[in-house]
Structure formats: C-alpha cells, structure tokens
Short mmCIF file of C-alpha atoms and ligand atoms in Angstrom, two decimals:
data_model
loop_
_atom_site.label_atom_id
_atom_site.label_comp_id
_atom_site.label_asym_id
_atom_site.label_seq_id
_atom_site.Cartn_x
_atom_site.Cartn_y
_atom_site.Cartn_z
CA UNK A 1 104.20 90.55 117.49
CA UNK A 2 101.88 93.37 117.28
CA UNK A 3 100.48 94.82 114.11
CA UNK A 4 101.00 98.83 115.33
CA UNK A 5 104.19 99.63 117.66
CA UNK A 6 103.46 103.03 117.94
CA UNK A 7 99.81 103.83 119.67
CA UNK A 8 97.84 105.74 121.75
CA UNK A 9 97.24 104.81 125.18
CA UNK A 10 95.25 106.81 128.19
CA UNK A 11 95.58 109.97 125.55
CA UNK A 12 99.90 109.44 125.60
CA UNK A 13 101.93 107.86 122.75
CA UNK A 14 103.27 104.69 123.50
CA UNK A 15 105.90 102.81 121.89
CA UNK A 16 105.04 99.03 122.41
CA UNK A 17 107.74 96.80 121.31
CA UNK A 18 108.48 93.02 123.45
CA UNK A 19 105.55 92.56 125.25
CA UNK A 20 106.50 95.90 127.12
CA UNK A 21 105.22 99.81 126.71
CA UNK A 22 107.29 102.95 126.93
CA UNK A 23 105.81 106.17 127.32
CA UNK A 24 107.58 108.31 124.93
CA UNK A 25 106.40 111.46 127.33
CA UNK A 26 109.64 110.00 129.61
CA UNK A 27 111.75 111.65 127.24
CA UNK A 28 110.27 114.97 127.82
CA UNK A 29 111.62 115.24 130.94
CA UNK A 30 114.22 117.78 131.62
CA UNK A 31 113.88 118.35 127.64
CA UNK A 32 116.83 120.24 126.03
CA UNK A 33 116.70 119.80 122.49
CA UNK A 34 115.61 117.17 119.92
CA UNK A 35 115.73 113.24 120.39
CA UNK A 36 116.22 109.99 118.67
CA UNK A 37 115.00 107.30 121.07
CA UNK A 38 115.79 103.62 119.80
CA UNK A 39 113.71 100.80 121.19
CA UNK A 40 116.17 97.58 120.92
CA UNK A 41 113.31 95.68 122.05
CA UNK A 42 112.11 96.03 118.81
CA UNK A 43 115.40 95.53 117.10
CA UNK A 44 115.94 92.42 118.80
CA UNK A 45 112.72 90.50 117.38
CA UNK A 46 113.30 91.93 113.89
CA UNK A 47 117.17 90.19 114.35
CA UNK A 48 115.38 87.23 114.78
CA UNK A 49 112.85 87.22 112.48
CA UNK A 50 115.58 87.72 109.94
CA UNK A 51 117.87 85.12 110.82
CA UNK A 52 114.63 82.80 110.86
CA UNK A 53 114.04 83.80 107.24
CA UNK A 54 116.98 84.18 105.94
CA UNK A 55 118.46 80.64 107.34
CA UNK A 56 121.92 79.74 106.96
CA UNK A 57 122.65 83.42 105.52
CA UNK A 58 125.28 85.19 107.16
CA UNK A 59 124.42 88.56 107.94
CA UNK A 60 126.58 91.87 107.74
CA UNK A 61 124.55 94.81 109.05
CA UNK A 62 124.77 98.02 107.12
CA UNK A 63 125.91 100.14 109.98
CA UNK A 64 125.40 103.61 107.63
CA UNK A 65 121.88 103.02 108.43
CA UNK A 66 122.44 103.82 112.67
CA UNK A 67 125.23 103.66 114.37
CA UNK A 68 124.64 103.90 117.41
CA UNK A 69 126.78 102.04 120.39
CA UNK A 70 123.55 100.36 121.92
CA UNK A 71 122.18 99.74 118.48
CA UNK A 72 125.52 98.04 117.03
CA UNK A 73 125.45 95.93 120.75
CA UNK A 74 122.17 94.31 119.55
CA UNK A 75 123.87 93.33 116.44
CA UNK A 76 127.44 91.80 118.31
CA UNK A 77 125.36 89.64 120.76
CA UNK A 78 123.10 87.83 118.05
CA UNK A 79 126.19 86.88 115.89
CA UNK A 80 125.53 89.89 113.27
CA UNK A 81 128.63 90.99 110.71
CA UNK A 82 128.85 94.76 110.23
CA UNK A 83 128.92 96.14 106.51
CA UNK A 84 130.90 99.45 106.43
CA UNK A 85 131.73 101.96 103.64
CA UNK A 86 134.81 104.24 105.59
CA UNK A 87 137.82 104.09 107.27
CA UNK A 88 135.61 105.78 110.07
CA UNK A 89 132.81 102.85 110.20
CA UNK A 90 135.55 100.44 110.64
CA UNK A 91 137.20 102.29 113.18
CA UNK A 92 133.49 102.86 114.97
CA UNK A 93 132.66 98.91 114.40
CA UNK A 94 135.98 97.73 115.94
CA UNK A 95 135.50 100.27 119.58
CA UNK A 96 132.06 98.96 119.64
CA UNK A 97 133.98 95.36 120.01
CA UNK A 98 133.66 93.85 116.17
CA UNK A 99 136.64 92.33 114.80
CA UNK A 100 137.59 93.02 111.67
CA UNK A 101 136.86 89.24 110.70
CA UNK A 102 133.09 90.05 111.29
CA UNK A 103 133.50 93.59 108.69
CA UNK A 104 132.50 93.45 104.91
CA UNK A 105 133.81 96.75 103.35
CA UNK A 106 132.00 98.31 100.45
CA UNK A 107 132.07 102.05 98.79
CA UNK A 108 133.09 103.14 95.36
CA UNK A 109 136.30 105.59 96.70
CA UNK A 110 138.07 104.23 99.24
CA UNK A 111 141.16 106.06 99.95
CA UNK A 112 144.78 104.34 100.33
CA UNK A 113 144.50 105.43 104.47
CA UNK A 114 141.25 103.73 104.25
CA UNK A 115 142.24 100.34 102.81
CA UNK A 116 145.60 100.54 104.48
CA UNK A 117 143.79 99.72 107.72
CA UNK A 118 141.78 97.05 106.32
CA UNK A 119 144.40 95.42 104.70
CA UNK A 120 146.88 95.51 107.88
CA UNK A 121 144.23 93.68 109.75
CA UNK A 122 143.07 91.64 107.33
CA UNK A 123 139.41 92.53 107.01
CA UNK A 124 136.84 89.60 106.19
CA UNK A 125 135.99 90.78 103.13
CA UNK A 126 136.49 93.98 101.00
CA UNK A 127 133.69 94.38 98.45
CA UNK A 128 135.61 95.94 95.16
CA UNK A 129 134.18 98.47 93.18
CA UNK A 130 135.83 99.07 90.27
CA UNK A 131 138.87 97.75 88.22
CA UNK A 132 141.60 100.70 89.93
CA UNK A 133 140.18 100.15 93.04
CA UNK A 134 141.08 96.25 92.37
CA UNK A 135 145.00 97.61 91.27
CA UNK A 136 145.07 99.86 93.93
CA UNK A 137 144.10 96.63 96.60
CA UNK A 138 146.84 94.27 95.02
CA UNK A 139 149.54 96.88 94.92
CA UNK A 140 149.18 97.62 98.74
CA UNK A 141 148.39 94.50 100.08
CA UNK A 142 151.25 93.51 97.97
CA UNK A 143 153.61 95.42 99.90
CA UNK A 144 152.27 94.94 103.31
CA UNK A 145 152.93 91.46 102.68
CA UNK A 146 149.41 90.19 102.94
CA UNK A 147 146.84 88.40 100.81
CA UNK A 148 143.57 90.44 100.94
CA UNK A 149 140.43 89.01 100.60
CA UNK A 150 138.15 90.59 98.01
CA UNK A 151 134.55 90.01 96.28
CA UNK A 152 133.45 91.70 92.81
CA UNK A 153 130.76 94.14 93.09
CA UNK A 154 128.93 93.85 89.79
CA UNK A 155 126.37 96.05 88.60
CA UNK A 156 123.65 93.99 87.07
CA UNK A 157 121.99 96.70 85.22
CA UNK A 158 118.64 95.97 86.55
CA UNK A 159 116.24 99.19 88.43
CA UNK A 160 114.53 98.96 91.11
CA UNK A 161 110.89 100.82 91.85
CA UNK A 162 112.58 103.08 94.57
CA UNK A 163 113.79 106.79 94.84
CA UNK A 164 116.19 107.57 92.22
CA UNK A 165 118.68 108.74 94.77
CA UNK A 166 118.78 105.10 96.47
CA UNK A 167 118.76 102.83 93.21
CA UNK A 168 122.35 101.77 92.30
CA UNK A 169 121.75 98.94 89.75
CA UNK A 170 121.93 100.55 86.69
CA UNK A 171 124.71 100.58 84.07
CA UNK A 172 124.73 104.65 85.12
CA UNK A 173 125.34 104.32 88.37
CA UNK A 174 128.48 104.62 90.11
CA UNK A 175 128.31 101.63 91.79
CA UNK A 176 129.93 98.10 91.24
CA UNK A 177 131.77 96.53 88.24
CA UNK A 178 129.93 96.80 84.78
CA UNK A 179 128.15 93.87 84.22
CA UNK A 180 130.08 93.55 80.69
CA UNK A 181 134.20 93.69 82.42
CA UNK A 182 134.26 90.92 84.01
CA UNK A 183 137.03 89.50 81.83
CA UNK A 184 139.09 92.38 82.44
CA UNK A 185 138.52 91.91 86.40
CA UNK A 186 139.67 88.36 86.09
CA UNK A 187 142.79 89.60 84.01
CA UNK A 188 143.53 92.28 86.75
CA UNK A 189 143.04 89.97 89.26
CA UNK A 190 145.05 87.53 87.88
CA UNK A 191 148.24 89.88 87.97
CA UNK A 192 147.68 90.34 91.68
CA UNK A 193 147.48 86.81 92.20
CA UNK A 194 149.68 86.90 95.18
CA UNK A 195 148.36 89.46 96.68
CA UNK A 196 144.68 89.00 96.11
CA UNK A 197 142.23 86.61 97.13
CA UNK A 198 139.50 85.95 95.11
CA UNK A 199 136.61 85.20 97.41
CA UNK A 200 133.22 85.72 95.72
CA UNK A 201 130.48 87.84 94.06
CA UNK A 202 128.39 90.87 95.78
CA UNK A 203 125.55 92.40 94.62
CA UNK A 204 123.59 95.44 96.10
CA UNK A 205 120.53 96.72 94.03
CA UNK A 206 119.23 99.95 95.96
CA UNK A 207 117.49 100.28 99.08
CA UNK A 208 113.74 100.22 100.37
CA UNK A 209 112.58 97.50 97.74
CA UNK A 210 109.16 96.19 98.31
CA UNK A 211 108.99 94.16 95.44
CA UNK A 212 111.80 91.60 94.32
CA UNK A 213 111.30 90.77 90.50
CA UNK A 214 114.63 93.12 90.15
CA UNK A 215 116.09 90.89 92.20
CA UNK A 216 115.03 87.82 91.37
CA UNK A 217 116.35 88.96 88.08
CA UNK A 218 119.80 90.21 89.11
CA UNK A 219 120.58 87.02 90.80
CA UNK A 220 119.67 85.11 88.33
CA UNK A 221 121.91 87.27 85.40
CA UNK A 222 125.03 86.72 88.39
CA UNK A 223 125.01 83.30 88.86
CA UNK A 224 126.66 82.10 85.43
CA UNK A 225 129.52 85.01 86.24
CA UNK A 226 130.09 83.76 89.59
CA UNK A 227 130.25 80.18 87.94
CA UNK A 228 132.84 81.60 85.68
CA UNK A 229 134.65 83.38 88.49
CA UNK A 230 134.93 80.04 90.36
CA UNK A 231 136.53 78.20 87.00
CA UNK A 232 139.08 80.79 87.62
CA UNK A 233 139.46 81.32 90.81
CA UNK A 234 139.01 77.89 93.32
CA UNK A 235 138.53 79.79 96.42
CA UNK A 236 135.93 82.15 95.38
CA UNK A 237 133.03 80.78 97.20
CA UNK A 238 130.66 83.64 98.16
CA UNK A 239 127.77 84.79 97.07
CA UNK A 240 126.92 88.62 98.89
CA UNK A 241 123.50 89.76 97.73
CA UNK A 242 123.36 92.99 99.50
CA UNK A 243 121.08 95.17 101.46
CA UNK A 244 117.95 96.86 100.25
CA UNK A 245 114.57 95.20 101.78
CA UNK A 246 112.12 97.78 102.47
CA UNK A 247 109.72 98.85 104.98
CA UNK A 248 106.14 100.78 105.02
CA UNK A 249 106.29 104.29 105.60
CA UNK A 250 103.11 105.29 105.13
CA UNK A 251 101.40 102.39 107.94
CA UNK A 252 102.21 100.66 110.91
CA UNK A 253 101.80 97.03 109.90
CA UNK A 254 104.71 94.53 111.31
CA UNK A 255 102.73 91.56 110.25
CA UNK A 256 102.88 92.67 106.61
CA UNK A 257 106.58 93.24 106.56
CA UNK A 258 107.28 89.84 108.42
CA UNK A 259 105.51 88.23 104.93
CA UNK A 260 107.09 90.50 102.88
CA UNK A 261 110.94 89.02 104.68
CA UNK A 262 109.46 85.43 103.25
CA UNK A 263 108.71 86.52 99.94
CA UNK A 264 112.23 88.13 99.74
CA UNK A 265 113.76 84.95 101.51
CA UNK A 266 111.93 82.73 99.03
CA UNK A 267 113.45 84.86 95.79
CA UNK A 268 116.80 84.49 97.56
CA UNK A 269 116.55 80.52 98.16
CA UNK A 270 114.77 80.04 94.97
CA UNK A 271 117.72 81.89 92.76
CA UNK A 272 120.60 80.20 94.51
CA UNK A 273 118.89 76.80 95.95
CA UNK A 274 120.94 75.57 92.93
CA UNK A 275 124.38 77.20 94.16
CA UNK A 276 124.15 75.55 97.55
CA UNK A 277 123.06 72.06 96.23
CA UNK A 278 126.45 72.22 94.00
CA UNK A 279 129.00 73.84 95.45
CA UNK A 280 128.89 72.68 98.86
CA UNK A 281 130.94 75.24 101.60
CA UNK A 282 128.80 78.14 99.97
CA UNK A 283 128.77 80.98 102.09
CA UNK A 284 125.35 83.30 101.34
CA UNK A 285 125.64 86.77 102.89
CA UNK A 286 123.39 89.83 102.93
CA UNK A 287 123.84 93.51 103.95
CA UNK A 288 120.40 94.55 105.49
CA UNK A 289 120.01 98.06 107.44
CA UNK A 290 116.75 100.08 107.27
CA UNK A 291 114.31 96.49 107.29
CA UNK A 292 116.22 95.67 110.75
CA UNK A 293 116.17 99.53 112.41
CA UNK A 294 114.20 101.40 110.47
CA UNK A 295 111.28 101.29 112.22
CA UNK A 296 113.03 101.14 116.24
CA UNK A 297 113.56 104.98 116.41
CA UNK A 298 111.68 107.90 116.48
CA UNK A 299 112.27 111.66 116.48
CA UNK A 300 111.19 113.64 119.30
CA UNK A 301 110.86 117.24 118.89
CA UNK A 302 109.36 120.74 120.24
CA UNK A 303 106.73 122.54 118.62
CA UNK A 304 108.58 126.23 119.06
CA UNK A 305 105.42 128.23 117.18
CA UNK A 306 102.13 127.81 115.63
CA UNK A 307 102.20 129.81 112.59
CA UNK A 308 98.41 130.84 110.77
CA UNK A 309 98.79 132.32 107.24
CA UNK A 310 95.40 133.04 105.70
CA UNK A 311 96.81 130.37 103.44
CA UNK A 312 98.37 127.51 105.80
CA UNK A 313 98.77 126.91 109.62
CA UNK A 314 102.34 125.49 110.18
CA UNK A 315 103.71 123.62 113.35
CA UNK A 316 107.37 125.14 113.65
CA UNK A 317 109.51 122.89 115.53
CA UNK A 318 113.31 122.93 116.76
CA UNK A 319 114.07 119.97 114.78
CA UNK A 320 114.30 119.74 110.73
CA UNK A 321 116.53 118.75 107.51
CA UNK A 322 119.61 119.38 109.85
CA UNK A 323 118.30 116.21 112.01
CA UNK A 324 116.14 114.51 109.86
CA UNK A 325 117.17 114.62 105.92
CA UNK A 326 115.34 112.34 104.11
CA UNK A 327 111.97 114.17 103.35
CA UNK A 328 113.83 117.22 101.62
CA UNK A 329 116.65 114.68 100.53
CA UNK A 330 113.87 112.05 98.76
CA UNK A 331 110.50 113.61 99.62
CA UNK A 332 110.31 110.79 102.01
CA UNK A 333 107.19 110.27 103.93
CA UNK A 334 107.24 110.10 107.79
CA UNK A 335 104.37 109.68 109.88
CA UNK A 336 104.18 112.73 112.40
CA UNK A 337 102.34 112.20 115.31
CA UNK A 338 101.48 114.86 118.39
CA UNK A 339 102.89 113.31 121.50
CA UNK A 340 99.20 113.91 123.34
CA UNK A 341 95.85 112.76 121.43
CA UNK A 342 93.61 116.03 122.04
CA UNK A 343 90.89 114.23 120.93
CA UNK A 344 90.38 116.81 117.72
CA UNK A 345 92.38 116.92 114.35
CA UNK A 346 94.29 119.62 112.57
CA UNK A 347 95.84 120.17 109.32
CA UNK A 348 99.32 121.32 109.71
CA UNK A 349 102.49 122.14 107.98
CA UNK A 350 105.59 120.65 109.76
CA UNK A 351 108.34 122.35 109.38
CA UNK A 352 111.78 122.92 111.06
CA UNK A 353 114.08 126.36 111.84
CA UNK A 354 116.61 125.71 109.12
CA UNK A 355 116.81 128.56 106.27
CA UNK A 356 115.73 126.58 103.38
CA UNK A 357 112.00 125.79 101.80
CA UNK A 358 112.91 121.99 101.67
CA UNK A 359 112.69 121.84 105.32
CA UNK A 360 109.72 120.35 105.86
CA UNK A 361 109.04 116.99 107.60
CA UNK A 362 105.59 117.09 106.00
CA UNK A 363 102.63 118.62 104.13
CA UNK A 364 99.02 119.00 104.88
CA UNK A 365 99.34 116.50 107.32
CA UNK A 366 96.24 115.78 109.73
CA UNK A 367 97.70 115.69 113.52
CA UNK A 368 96.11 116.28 117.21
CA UNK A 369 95.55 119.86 117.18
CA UNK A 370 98.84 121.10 119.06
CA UNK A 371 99.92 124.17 120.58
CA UNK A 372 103.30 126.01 121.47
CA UNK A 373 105.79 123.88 123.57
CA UNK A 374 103.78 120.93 122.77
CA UNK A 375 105.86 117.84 121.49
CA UNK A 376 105.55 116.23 118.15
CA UNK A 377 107.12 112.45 117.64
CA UNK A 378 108.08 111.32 113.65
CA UNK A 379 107.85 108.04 113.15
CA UNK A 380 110.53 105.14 111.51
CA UNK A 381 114.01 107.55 112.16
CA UNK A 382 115.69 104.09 112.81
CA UNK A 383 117.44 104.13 109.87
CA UNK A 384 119.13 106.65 107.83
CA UNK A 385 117.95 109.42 110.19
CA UNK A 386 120.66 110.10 113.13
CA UNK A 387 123.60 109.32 110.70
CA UNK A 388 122.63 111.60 108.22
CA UNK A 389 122.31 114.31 110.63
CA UNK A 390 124.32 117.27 110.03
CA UNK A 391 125.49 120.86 111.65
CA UNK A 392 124.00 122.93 108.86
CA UNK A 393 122.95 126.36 110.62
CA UNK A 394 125.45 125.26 113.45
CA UNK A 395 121.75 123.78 114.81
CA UNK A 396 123.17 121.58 117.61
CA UNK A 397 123.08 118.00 116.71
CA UNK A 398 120.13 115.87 118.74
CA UNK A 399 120.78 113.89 121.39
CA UNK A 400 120.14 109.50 120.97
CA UNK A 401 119.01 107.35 123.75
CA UNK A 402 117.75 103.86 123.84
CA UNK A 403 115.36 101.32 125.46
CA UNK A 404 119.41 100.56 127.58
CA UNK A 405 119.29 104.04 129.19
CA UNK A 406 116.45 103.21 131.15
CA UNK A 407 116.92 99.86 132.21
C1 PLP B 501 126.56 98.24 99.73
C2 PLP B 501 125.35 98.39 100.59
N1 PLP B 501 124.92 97.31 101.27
C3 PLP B 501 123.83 97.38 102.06
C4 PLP B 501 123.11 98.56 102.20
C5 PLP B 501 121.91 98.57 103.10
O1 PLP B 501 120.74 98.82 102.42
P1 PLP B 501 119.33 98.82 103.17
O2 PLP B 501 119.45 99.69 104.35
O3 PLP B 501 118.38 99.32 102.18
O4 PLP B 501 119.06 97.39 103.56
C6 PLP B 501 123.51 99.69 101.50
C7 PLP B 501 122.74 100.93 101.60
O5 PLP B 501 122.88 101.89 100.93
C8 PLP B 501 124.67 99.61 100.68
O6 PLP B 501 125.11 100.66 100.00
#
C-alpha cells in the first residue's frame, strides 16, 4: 500500500491504486460533462484491510454513501451486508443481487410501503428507531403473518468531534431510542411478542470520527442495556455498532488511516471482548461507508472560465453543489487538483455554475495555474458525493464510471 494514491506522474495525474496506474486524462476523452470515476482497485484492499481489523465482525455496508452497481459488486463478492435507510436502497441492493438476508435497515421514518417490503421478505434485520416505529413493525408483521426481526437503536447521548450536521448521538437528535425508554421498548415489545423478534442492540454515533473516546464511551454505557435486553428477550444476541470511521481530507496518507482502523478495532474488541467471552453465538456487526469508498472516487470536471476580479481570480467550472454537496452542505474540505502540473502555482477560487454563493468547492486554494477548457480533478468523492447529487438548476446529473469500464 502506498502512502499517496493520487500523484503526479510525467506532468499527468495519476490515480495509483493495486500495484497499477490510471491516467485520469483517459476520462477526458470524448468529454461531455462532469465525472465520478471509482477505482475498485482501491476499494478492494480497503475491504480487506477492514475485514482484517475488524475480525469476526460482520459487515453491512452503508450503501447511502455510493451506490453505484460496480461499487455494490465489490461489496457482494467479499461477503459484505448492505445497510440501507429506504424502500429504494432495498430495492437497488436486491437488483444488484443482495438478498434481503444480507440487508440491515435503519432510518428514523420509514413508511408502511417501506417496511411492508421488508417485512414480506423477511429482511435480516430492521434497525428500530423509535417506540411507534416499533408498534407500527408488530402491527404489520402481525398481519402478514410473519415474525420480523428487529434491533433497538439507542441513542447514547454521547457527541462526537464532527460536523454538526453528521453527529446523531445526542439526546437532541432524531435518531435512535432515548437512552432513558428502554423499559417502555421492552413493554412495547413485549405486546408484539408474536410478531416481533427481539434480536439485538445498534448503535450509530455520527460519521467521519477520527477519534474514538465517544465511542469507547457509548459502548461501554450499552452494554448493561443489552444485558438487560437479553434477560428479557433470549434471542437477542446482536450487538450493531454502526458506521462512522473517518478519513483525512485534508492529506493523502493511507498508512495513517490503516492505524487509525486498529485503534478503532482495538476500542471495539476492548468494549465488547467481555460480550463475546460470555455469551457465546454473539454476532458483532458494523455499518461502515465513507472509511471503505471515500477515498476511491474522484470528480472530474471542466474549467468553463477564468474569472480576474481586482479582488479574486476564480476557476469556473461545469460542475458544483448540484454534483458535489458537501462543501456548501458542511464546509467540507476537498483537495482540488489541476489535471496537468504546469509546473507554476495559482491561487484560485473554485467555483461551479449553480445560482447560489455556497457553491464553491473551495477557497483560496493554491492549484497548477489553469486555463479555459482545462480539467480540474477533486479529490475523496467516494463517498457521499454521487448520491447526494441533485438536479437543482436542471444541471444534468454527471456521469460514473469505474476501474470495470476499462477492463
Ligand atoms: C445508521 C447508519 N449506519 C452507518 C452509516 C455510515 O456511516 P459512515 O459512512 O460514516 O461510516 C450511517 C451514515 O450516516 C448511518 O446513518
């Protein structure tokens, strides 16, 4: 494994993932409009760095994070679950060839349509949210004549250091049981006892955490309840800890993150080393998206203008918010490179064509000097990029490849 992925080489951009090189200037050919490219090379050796960490987890990948068809393919052929949050990322998990015995379900309003088809084909696990959601599970599954598997969400009230906007742990946040009903679960539970399976615990703090104390903590405040759900309920015998393991923005450094998966791994086993030792037939799970695809895609895009002000010199391009969200959504950083190093370095604006000041993909950023029809790549649109793309402007949506389209 290389430190950098994404390098300069003979002047071109290069994305090196695998032991092999692609030159991103391949997809300039025949150009017609923005692209995500996905290298599964790369995917594939974070897969298995995972699964070597996290040993003897089972792993449910949080599809809202890419969904691509190649992407998802990566997934089905190392033994990877799916984690979905709609009626629509079951429906796109199952034509991309998942069963629905490989799908955890999670989301705060899930509609009757929604849990109507996971209940009919009896879904591994649906990840319960809140004590009507529970009612609403028993009641249907109740008259489909089926027993539905389900796992309590709890909100530990514990932060995370992230983005407000991606930290659901806290006693205000929509997400998961309050820490403090889990007696009134159990009782609701209890009257759907034919109807509802009591399987486990599932915990998901927030996303792009880089340290773990929160965690640590949270697991450690959810074992005694999922001791007490197991007094009540004999089959409940899983313990979900979520998603939420984060990656560097701001530098290329794969060697970094592949410590950082130990650390995280080591919180994990040292919190509930105890819960396998006792209870044998445990099943661990997590949910991870952006640490597994985060970093596999990039954005390609055109530079339309170069725009001096006597106050700024911006690099317009035909791709912005509408493709790429998260900068105006979370004032995320994304490394911008220029596809061609012209050996001398500018400081640019980069913005897109959508008709609002939040489209930016970055400030006083230092690039290769670039002119008009030049291309510009962003870095890390793996995850959370493509998927929450959107028609605003009616800007046509950009096109994703892969590493698979060229093979
Ligand atoms: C319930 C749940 N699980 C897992 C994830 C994946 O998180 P991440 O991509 O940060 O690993 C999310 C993301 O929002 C989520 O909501």
């Amino acid at each position: 494994m290389e430190k950098e992925f994404l390098v300069y080489k003979s002047g071109e951009l290069v994305f090196a993932a695998g032991g092999t090189e692609f030159k991103l200037s391949q997809l300039t050919k025949n150009y017609q409009g923005p692209v995500f490219f996905y290298n599964l090379d790369l995917i594939r050796e974070r897969v298995a760095q995972m699964q070597g960490a996290l040993k003897d987890v089972r792993l449910f990948y949080a599809l809202k994070a890419n969904s691509h068809p190649d992407v998802l393919k990566v997934f089905k052929n190392n033994g990877v679950g799916i984690d979905v949050v709609s009626g629509g990322e079951i429906q796109h998990a199952v034509k991309c060839g998942f069963s629905y015995k490989q799908l955890v379900y999670s989301g705060v309003g899930k509609t009757r349509k929604e849990l109507e088809l996971a209940i009919r084909n009896d879904i591994h696990q649906i990840n319960v949210e809140s004590i009507p959601e529970l009612q609403r599970i028993g009641e249907m599954a109740k008259s489909l004549n089926k027993k539905s598997n389900v796992v309590f969400r709890i909100n530990p009230d514990i932060s995370i250091k992230s983005h407000p906007y991606i930290a659901t742990g806290l006693k205000d946040s929509k997400f998961g049981i309050d820490f403090g009903q889990l007696n009134d679960v159990i009782a609701a539970a209890k009257q759907h006892a034919g109807s509802i399976a009591v399987k486990g615990i599932s915990l998901h703090l927030g996303s792009q955490m880089l340290d773990f104390s929160s965690l640590k903590d949270s697991l450690a405040k959810l074992k005694p309840l999922f001791l007490q759900l197991r007094k009540e309920f004999p089959e409940c015998h899983r313990f979900d800890f979520g998603g939420g393991l984060g990656i560097h923005y701001e530098k290329q450094d794969l060697i970094s993150e592949n410590d950082l998966l130990k650390k995280y791994a080591a919180v994990v086993f040292s919190e509930l080393e105890s819960l396998k030792k006792d209870i044998p037939g445990i099943e661990i799970q997590s949910e991870p998206g952006r640490w597994l695809v985060g970093h596999c895609g990039v954005l390609i895009s055109q530079v339309q203008y170069v725009k001096k002000t006597p106050h700024k010199e911006f690099i317009i391009l035909d791709s912005g918010m509408n493709h790429l969200l998260r900068p105006s959504l979370y004032e995320a950083y994304h490394s911008i490179h220029a596809m061609k190093d012209s050996g001398s370095l500018k400081t640019y604006d980069v913005v897109g064509p959508i008709c609002e000041s939040a489209d930016f993909f970055g400030k006083d950023r230092d690039l290769n000097e670039v002119k008009q029809d030049d291309f510009v790549v962003v870095r890390d649109c793996g995850a959370y990029a493509a998927t929450m793309s959107s028609d605003y402007n009616l800007q046509e949506r950009a096109l994703e490849v892969s590493t698979a389209d060229f093979q």
